[in-house]
mmCIF file of C-alpha atoms in Angstrom:
data_model
loop_
_atom_site.group_PDB
_atom_site.id
_atom_site.type_symbol
_atom_site.label_atom_id
_atom_site.label_comp_id
_atom_site.label_asym_id
_atom_site.label_seq_id
_atom_site.Cartn_x
_atom_site.Cartn_y
_atom_site.Cartn_z
ATOM 1 C CA MET P 455 0.000 0.000 0.000
ATOM 2 C CA ALA P 456 2.960 2.258 -0.528
ATOM 3 C CA SER P 457 2.411 5.440 -2.480
ATOM 4 C CA GLU P 458 3.104 5.539 -6.192
ATOM 5 C CA ALA P 459 4.329 8.796 -7.630
ATOM 6 C CA HIS P 460 6.456 9.193 -10.728
ATOM 7 C CA GLY P 461 7.800 12.454 -12.070
ATOM 8 C CA ALA P 462 8.299 13.623 -15.597
ATOM 9 C CA ASP P 463 9.370 10.173 -16.808
ATOM 10 C CA GLU P 464 5.851 8.883 -16.229
ATOM 11 C CA GLY P 465 3.915 12.115 -16.677
ATOM 12 C CA GLY P 466 2.827 12.715 -13.104
ATOM 13 C CA LEU P 467 0.881 10.440 -10.814
ATOM 14 C CA VAL P 468 0.483 6.869 -12.034
ATOM 15 C CA PHE P 469 -1.930 4.527 -10.277
ATOM 16 C CA HIS P 470 -1.452 0.785 -10.060
ATOM 17 C CA PRO P 471 -3.803 -0.186 -7.214
ATOM 18 C CA MET P 472 -4.062 -3.820 -8.318
ATOM 19 C CA ASP P 473 -0.319 -4.495 -8.391
ATOM 20 C CA GLN P 474 -0.417 -5.368 -4.696
ATOM 21 C CA PHE P 475 -2.466 -8.499 -5.527
ATOM 22 C CA GLU P 476 0.002 -9.870 -8.077
ATOM 23 C CA LEU P 477 1.254 -13.380 -7.388
ATOM 24 C CA LYS P 478 5.042 -13.620 -7.435
ATOM 25 C CA SER P 479 7.358 -16.571 -7.052
ATOM 26 C CA VAL P 480 9.565 -16.392 -3.983
ATOM 27 C CA PHE P 481 12.413 -18.204 -5.739
ATOM 28 C CA GLY P 482 13.049 -16.790 -9.190
ATOM 29 C CA ASP P 483 10.803 -15.070 -11.689
ATOM 30 C CA GLY P 484 9.376 -18.117 -13.421
ATOM 31 C CA PRO P 485 5.688 -18.895 -13.985
ATOM 32 C CA ILE P 486 3.453 -19.679 -11.016
ATOM 33 C CA GLY P 487 2.646 -23.394 -10.955
ATOM 34 C CA MET P 488 0.705 -25.653 -8.616
ATOM 35 C CA PHE P 489 3.723 -26.308 -6.407
ATOM 36 C CA THR P 490 5.409 -22.913 -6.724
ATOM 37 C CA ILE P 491 6.168 -21.201 -3.431
ATOM 38 C CA SER P 492 4.707 -17.739 -3.970
ATOM 39 C CA ASN P 493 4.073 -14.688 -1.838
ATOM 40 C CA ALA P 494 0.570 -16.067 -1.240
ATOM 41 C CA THR P 495 2.090 -19.266 0.152
ATOM 42 C CA ILE P 496 4.291 -17.336 2.556
ATOM 43 C CA TRP P 497 1.508 -15.110 3.884
ATOM 44 C CA MET P 498 -0.921 -17.996 4.281
ATOM 45 C CA ALA P 499 1.754 -19.857 6.215
ATOM 46 C CA LEU P 500 2.278 -16.783 8.403
ATOM 47 C CA ALA P 501 -1.471 -16.648 9.103
ATOM 48 C CA ILE P 502 -1.402 -20.294 10.210
ATOM 49 C CA ILE P 503 1.651 -19.664 12.408
ATOM 50 C CA CYS P 504 -0.119 -16.712 14.048
ATOM 51 C CA VAL P 505 -3.160 -18.869 14.777
ATOM 52 C CA VAL P 506 -0.975 -21.560 16.341
ATOM 53 C CA ILE P 507 0.929 -19.027 18.435
ATOM 54 C CA MET P 508 -2.239 -17.455 19.800
ATOM 55 C CA MET P 509 -4.482 -20.490 20.224
ATOM 56 C CA VAL P 510 -1.938 -23.178 21.124
ATOM 57 C CA LEU P 511 1.096 -21.499 22.630
ATOM 58 C CA GLY P 512 -0.838 -18.542 24.049
ATOM 59 C CA SER P 513 -3.174 -20.777 26.029
ATOM 60 C CA SER P 514 -0.780 -23.639 26.789
ATOM 61 C CA ARG P 515 -0.157 -22.560 30.391
ATOM 62 C CA ARG P 516 -3.897 -22.464 31.212
ATOM 63 C CA ALA P 517 -3.331 -20.096 34.088
ATOM 64 C CA ILE P 518 -6.143 -19.367 36.507
ATOM 65 C CA VAL P 519 -5.388 -15.691 36.030
ATOM 66 C CA PRO P 520 -4.949 -15.575 32.254
ATOM 67 C CA GLY P 521 -2.379 -13.444 30.544
ATOM 68 C CA ARG P 522 -3.072 -11.262 27.535
ATOM 69 C CA ALA P 523 -2.608 -14.011 24.924
ATOM 70 C CA GLN P 524 -4.676 -16.526 26.880
ATOM 71 C CA SER P 525 -7.450 -13.972 27.405
ATOM 72 C CA ILE P 526 -7.675 -13.244 23.674
ATOM 73 C CA ALA P 527 -7.640 -16.974 22.864
ATOM 74 C CA GLU P 528 -10.384 -17.700 25.389
ATOM 75 C CA LEU P 529 -12.440 -14.753 24.162
ATOM 76 C CA ALA P 530 -12.193 -15.949 20.548
ATOM 77 C CA TYR P 531 -13.033 -19.520 21.587
ATOM 78 C CA GLY P 532 -16.111 -18.480 23.574
ATOM 79 C CA PHE P 533 -17.271 -16.050 20.880
ATOM 80 C CA ILE P 534 -17.238 -18.620 18.065
ATOM 81 C CA TYR P 535 -18.564 -21.437 20.251
ATOM 82 C CA LYS P 536 -21.598 -19.363 21.256
ATOM 83 C CA MET P 537 -22.173 -18.327 17.649
ATOM 84 C CA VAL P 538 -22.173 -21.952 16.461
ATOM 85 C CA GLU P 539 -24.501 -23.014 19.268
ATOM 86 C CA ASP P 540 -26.913 -20.092 18.802
ATOM 87 C CA VAL P 541 -27.082 -20.148 14.996
ATOM 88 C CA ALA P 542 -26.734 -23.823 14.079
ATOM 89 C CA GLY P 543 -27.937 -25.497 17.271
ATOM 90 C CA LYS P 544 -26.339 -27.686 19.906
ATOM 91 C CA ASP P 545 -26.029 -30.645 17.543
ATOM 92 C CA ALA P 546 -23.707 -28.509 15.384
ATOM 93 C CA VAL P 547 -21.179 -28.021 18.178
ATOM 94 C CA LYS P 548 -19.261 -31.060 16.876
ATOM 95 C CA PHE P 549 -18.344 -28.906 13.866
ATOM 96 C CA PHE P 550 -17.059 -26.094 16.078
ATOM 97 C CA PRO P 551 -13.335 -26.900 15.496
ATOM 98 C CA TYR P 552 -13.807 -26.570 11.738
ATOM 99 C CA ILE P 553 -15.670 -23.259 11.959
ATOM 100 C CA MET P 554 -13.215 -21.941 14.547
ATOM 101 C CA THR P 555 -10.315 -22.811 12.233
ATOM 102 C CA LEU P 556 -11.985 -21.043 9.310
ATOM 103 C CA PHE P 557 -12.643 -17.911 11.344
ATOM 104 C CA MET P 558 -9.156 -17.700 12.850
ATOM 105 C CA PHE P 559 -7.395 -18.274 9.525
ATOM 106 C CA ILE P 560 -9.480 -15.644 7.717
ATOM 107 C CA VAL P 561 -9.226 -13.035 10.467
ATOM 108 C CA PHE P 562 -5.432 -13.397 10.718
ATOM 109 C CA ALA P 563 -5.016 -13.395 6.929
ATOM 110 C CA ASN P 564 -7.090 -10.206 6.797
ATOM 111 C CA PHE P 565 -5.136 -8.474 9.564
ATOM 112 C CA LEU P 566 -1.748 -9.513 8.158
ATOM 113 C CA GLY P 567 -2.816 -8.007 4.838
ATOM 114 C CA LEU P 568 -3.114 -4.614 6.538
ATOM 115 C CA ILE P 569 0.619 -4.511 7.204
ATOM 116 C CA PRO P 570 2.263 -2.113 4.702
ATOM 117 C CA MET P 571 3.862 -3.995 1.783
ATOM 118 C CA ALA P 572 2.146 -7.231 2.871
ATOM 119 C CA PHE P 573 0.234 -9.602 0.591
ATOM 120 C CA THR P 574 -3.480 -10.086 1.283
ATOM 121 C CA THR P 575 -4.306 -13.723 0.563
ATOM 122 C CA THR P 576 -8.047 -13.344 1.215
ATOM 123 C CA ALA P 577 -8.261 -10.804 -1.622
ATOM 124 C CA HIS P 578 -7.643 -13.661 -4.060
ATOM 125 C CA PHE P 579 -10.580 -15.661 -5.359
ATOM 126 C CA ALA P 580 -8.315 -18.710 -5.610
ATOM 127 C CA VAL P 581 -8.178 -18.726 -1.799
ATOM 128 C CA THR P 582 -11.746 -17.734 -0.968
ATOM 129 C CA VAL P 583 -13.282 -20.052 -3.580
ATOM 130 C CA VAL P 584 -11.460 -23.026 -2.078
ATOM 131 C CA LEU P 585 -12.643 -22.081 1.416
ATOM 132 C CA ALA P 586 -16.226 -21.624 0.186
ATOM 133 C CA LEU P 587 -16.214 -24.882 -1.792
ATOM 134 C CA LEU P 588 -14.944 -26.787 1.237
ATOM 135 C CA VAL P 589 -17.844 -25.383 3.259
ATOM 136 C CA PHE P 590 -20.321 -26.188 0.476
ATOM 137 C CA LEU P 591 -19.122 -29.783 0.037
ATOM 138 C CA THR P 592 -18.918 -30.384 3.787
ATOM 139 C CA VAL P 593 -22.411 -29.048 4.409
ATOM 140 C CA THR P 594 -23.882 -31.017 1.493
ATOM 141 C CA ALA P 595 -22.200 -34.228 2.643
ATOM 142 C CA VAL P 596 -23.400 -33.703 6.212
ATOM 143 C CA GLY P 597 -26.931 -33.073 4.959
ATOM 144 C CA PHE P 598 -27.131 -36.329 3.014
ATOM 145 C CA ILE P 599 -25.272 -38.412 5.625
ATOM 146 C CA LYS P 600 -27.502 -37.247 8.477
ATOM 147 C CA ASN P 601 -30.839 -37.018 6.672
ATOM 148 C CA GLY P 602 -30.520 -39.170 3.552
ATOM 149 C CA THR P 603 -33.011 -38.215 0.854
ATOM 150 C CA LYS P 604 -34.899 -36.142 3.446
ATOM 151 C CA PHE P 605 -32.199 -33.522 2.908
ATOM 152 C CA LEU P 606 -33.970 -32.690 -0.373
ATOM 153 C CA ALA P 607 -36.783 -31.261 1.756
ATOM 154 C CA LEU P 608 -34.580 -28.173 1.970
ATOM 155 C CA PHE P 609 -35.658 -27.362 -1.593
ATOM 156 C CA TRP P 610 -39.354 -28.113 -1.132
ATOM 157 C CA VAL P 611 -41.178 -25.274 0.618
ATOM 158 C CA SER P 612 -44.075 -27.203 2.156
ATOM 159 C CA SER P 613 -45.561 -24.072 3.737
ATOM 160 C CA ALA P 614 -46.130 -22.447 0.336
ATOM 161 C CA PRO P 615 -49.226 -23.017 -1.847
ATOM 162 C CA LEU P 616 -48.968 -26.253 -3.831
ATOM 163 C CA ALA P 617 -48.975 -24.467 -7.203
ATOM 164 C CA LEU P 618 -45.935 -22.375 -6.220
ATOM 165 C CA ARG P 619 -43.852 -25.170 -4.746
ATOM 166 C CA PRO P 620 -42.234 -26.358 -8.020
ATOM 167 C CA VAL P 621 -41.256 -22.795 -8.914
ATOM 168 C CA LEU P 622 -39.880 -22.192 -5.432
ATOM 169 C CA ALA P 623 -38.020 -25.513 -5.614
ATOM 170 C CA VAL P 624 -36.168 -24.354 -8.733
ATOM 171 C CA ILE P 625 -35.331 -21.049 -7.043
ATOM 172 C CA GLU P 626 -34.122 -22.869 -3.906
ATOM 173 C CA ILE P 627 -31.903 -25.201 -5.954
ATOM 174 C CA ILE P 628 -30.343 -22.304 -7.854
ATOM 175 C CA SER P 629 -29.781 -20.308 -4.664
ATOM 176 C CA TYR P 630 -28.216 -23.371 -3.018
ATOM 177 C CA PHE P 631 -25.643 -23.859 -5.775
ATOM 178 C CA VAL P 632 -24.913 -20.124 -5.876
ATOM 179 C CA ARG P 633 -23.899 -20.228 -2.215
ATOM 180 C CA PRO P 634 -20.176 -20.927 -2.771
ATOM 181 C CA VAL P 635 -20.048 -18.133 -5.363
ATOM 182 C CA SER P 636 -21.569 -15.498 -3.097
ATOM 183 C CA HIS P 637 -19.670 -16.874 -0.084
ATOM 184 C CA SER P 638 -16.313 -16.441 -1.807
ATOM 185 C CA ILE P 639 -16.982 -13.211 -3.712
ATOM 186 C CA ARG P 640 -18.264 -11.434 -0.595
ATOM 187 C CA LEU P 641 -14.984 -11.994 1.256
ATOM 188 C CA ALA P 642 -12.531 -11.426 -1.597
ATOM 189 C CA GLY P 643 -14.448 -8.496 -3.079
ATOM 190 C CA ASN P 644 -14.702 -6.527 0.154
ATOM 191 C CA VAL P 645 -11.069 -7.066 1.075
ATOM 192 C CA MET P 646 -9.783 -6.299 -2.421
ATOM 193 C CA ALA P 647 -11.884 -3.152 -2.808
ATOM 194 C CA GLY P 648 -10.725 -1.660 0.485
ATOM 195 C CA HIS P 649 -7.048 -2.270 -0.215
ATOM 196 C CA ALA P 650 -7.316 -0.887 -3.750
ATOM 197 C CA VAL P 651 -8.952 2.347 -2.531
ATOM 198 C CA ILE P 652 -6.254 2.812 0.113
ATOM 199 C CA LYS P 653 -3.609 2.368 -2.592
ATOM 200 C CA VAL P 654 -5.233 5.087 -4.702
ATOM 201 C CA PHE P 655 -5.297 7.486 -1.742
ATOM 202 C CA ALA P 656 -1.663 6.589 -1.065
ATOM 203 C CA ALA P 657 -0.743 7.686 -4.582
ATOM 204 C CA PHE P 658 -2.532 11.030 -4.085
ATOM 205 C CA ALA P 659 -0.596 11.486 -0.844
ATOM 206 C CA ALA P 660 2.526 12.016 -2.934
ATOM 207 C CA ALA P 661 0.980 14.912 -4.888
ATOM 208 C CA LEU P 662 3.102 17.458 -2.999
ATOM 209 C CA VAL P 663 6.343 16.087 -4.457
ATOM 210 C CA VAL P 664 5.157 15.601 -8.057
ATOM 211 C CA LYS P 665 6.542 18.296 -10.338
ATOM 212 C CA GLU P 666 3.547 18.315 -12.709
ATOM 213 C CA ILE P 667 1.167 19.233 -9.854
ATOM 214 C CA PRO P 668 1.225 22.836 -8.573
ATOM 215 C CA THR P 669 2.599 23.140 -5.059
ATOM 216 C CA ALA P 670 -0.569 24.869 -3.816
ATOM 217 C CA VAL P 671 -2.718 21.994 -5.084
ATOM 218 C CA GLY P 672 -0.332 19.421 -3.637
ATOM 219 C CA ALA P 673 -0.388 21.181 -0.276
ATOM 220 C CA ILE P 674 -4.159 20.604 -0.150
ATOM 221 C CA VAL P 675 -4.360 17.146 -1.744
ATOM 222 C CA THR P 676 -1.578 15.517 0.278
ATOM 223 C CA PRO P 677 -2.966 16.219 3.791
ATOM 224 C CA LEU P 678 -6.486 15.268 2.672
ATOM 225 C CA SER P 679 -5.157 12.033 1.198
ATOM 226 C CA ILE P 680 -3.341 11.193 4.422
ATOM 227 C CA LEU P 681 -6.535 11.798 6.389
ATOM 228 C CA GLY P 682 -8.400 9.598 3.910
ATOM 229 C CA ILE P 683 -5.842 6.818 4.276
ATOM 230 C CA THR P 684 -6.115 6.992 8.067
ATOM 231 C CA ALA P 685 -9.916 6.798 7.976
ATOM 232 C CA LEU P 686 -9.958 3.994 5.416
ATOM 233 C CA TYR P 687 -7.314 2.041 7.297
ATOM 234 C CA ALA P 688 -9.410 2.225 10.469
ATOM 235 C CA LEU P 689 -12.416 1.043 8.458
ATOM 236 C CA GLU P 690 -10.401 -1.825 6.970
ATOM 237 C CA VAL P 691 -9.422 -2.999 10.460
ATOM 238 C CA LEU P 692 -13.129 -3.295 11.212
ATOM 239 C CA VAL P 693 -13.844 -4.922 7.837
ATOM 240 C CA ALA P 694 -11.074 -7.477 8.446
ATOM 241 C CA PHE P 695 -12.926 -8.768 11.500
ATOM 242 C CA ILE P 696 -16.449 -8.383 10.110
ATOM 243 C CA GLN P 697 -15.705 -10.332 6.926
ATOM 244 C CA ALA P 698 -14.238 -13.226 8.918
ATOM 245 C CA TYR P 699 -17.301 -13.150 11.154
ATOM 246 C CA VAL P 700 -19.699 -13.060 8.180
ATOM 247 C CA PHE P 701 -17.926 -16.005 6.541
ATOM 248 C CA ALA P 702 -18.157 -18.006 9.776
ATOM 249 C CA ILE P 703 -21.775 -17.151 10.546
ATOM 250 C CA LEU P 704 -22.878 -18.012 6.994
ATOM 251 C CA THR P 705 -21.140 -21.353 7.437
ATOM 252 C CA CYS P 706 -23.229 -21.853 10.573
ATOM 253 C CA VAL P 707 -26.413 -20.951 8.684
ATOM 254 C CA TYR P 708 -25.611 -23.441 5.913
ATOM 255 C CA LEU P 709 -24.792 -26.088 8.515
ATOM 256 C CA ARG P 710 -28.109 -25.484 10.260
ATOM 257 C CA ASP P 711 -29.916 -26.050 6.954
ATOM 258 C CA ALA P 712 -28.020 -29.327 6.481
ATOM 259 C CA LEU P 713 -28.854 -30.561 9.983
ATOM 260 C CA HIS P 714 -32.481 -29.388 9.890
ATOM 261 C CA PRO P 715 -33.485 -29.266 6.192
ATOM 262 C CA SER P 716 -37.273 -29.125 6.521
ATOM 263 C CA HIS P 717 -38.886 -25.705 6.042
#
């Protein structure tokens, strides 16, 4: 999210807000393959390490009077546990470790992406689509394993008039298979948009030192841009948590439908 300002060689301010999402190989400049260690690989690994440090090492002492790390770990544990129990029901608590893992990975990946010059893995559809598909396949499998063919009752709105039920069934089926699309786009789109806007403001922040821009104009634009970056950064901190929460709570909603498919 560093500022981009080029002088006469580039003709003033040049914006490349999407460059921060470019995948790059860590070793060499070759093409990105399935087994290439890229910047995305490194930052996803860092997110996992952060989760382990906070949830495993931070709470390993299990002190009666918890320290800061243990308090945060216990707060996160209780928060997600209550959400799973309230939204999906007590019989969904067995899936709590999976939902907790999803939430912690996404929230740490989001927060790590706010570090200047960092790479935001959750802004990539390749990451969010995989997470959403895993949720979709898991929920569908659970629905059929637990309920058998009764799981198809999810698509049959028995409370509606008989003439409308076939039409509603088609709508329900379409909306069901659109779930992984909306689930993944919501996360990646919100994260990507916020980071791109901050990058644009960061480029304007350099207006004071660009020769093609009058000094008087730069003296106004630069402070306003810095204020804008500060406000947007604060908003992105909130969005980083909210998007992880939304992803987790939607997983709970889908799980509830799989466990209790009848309308």
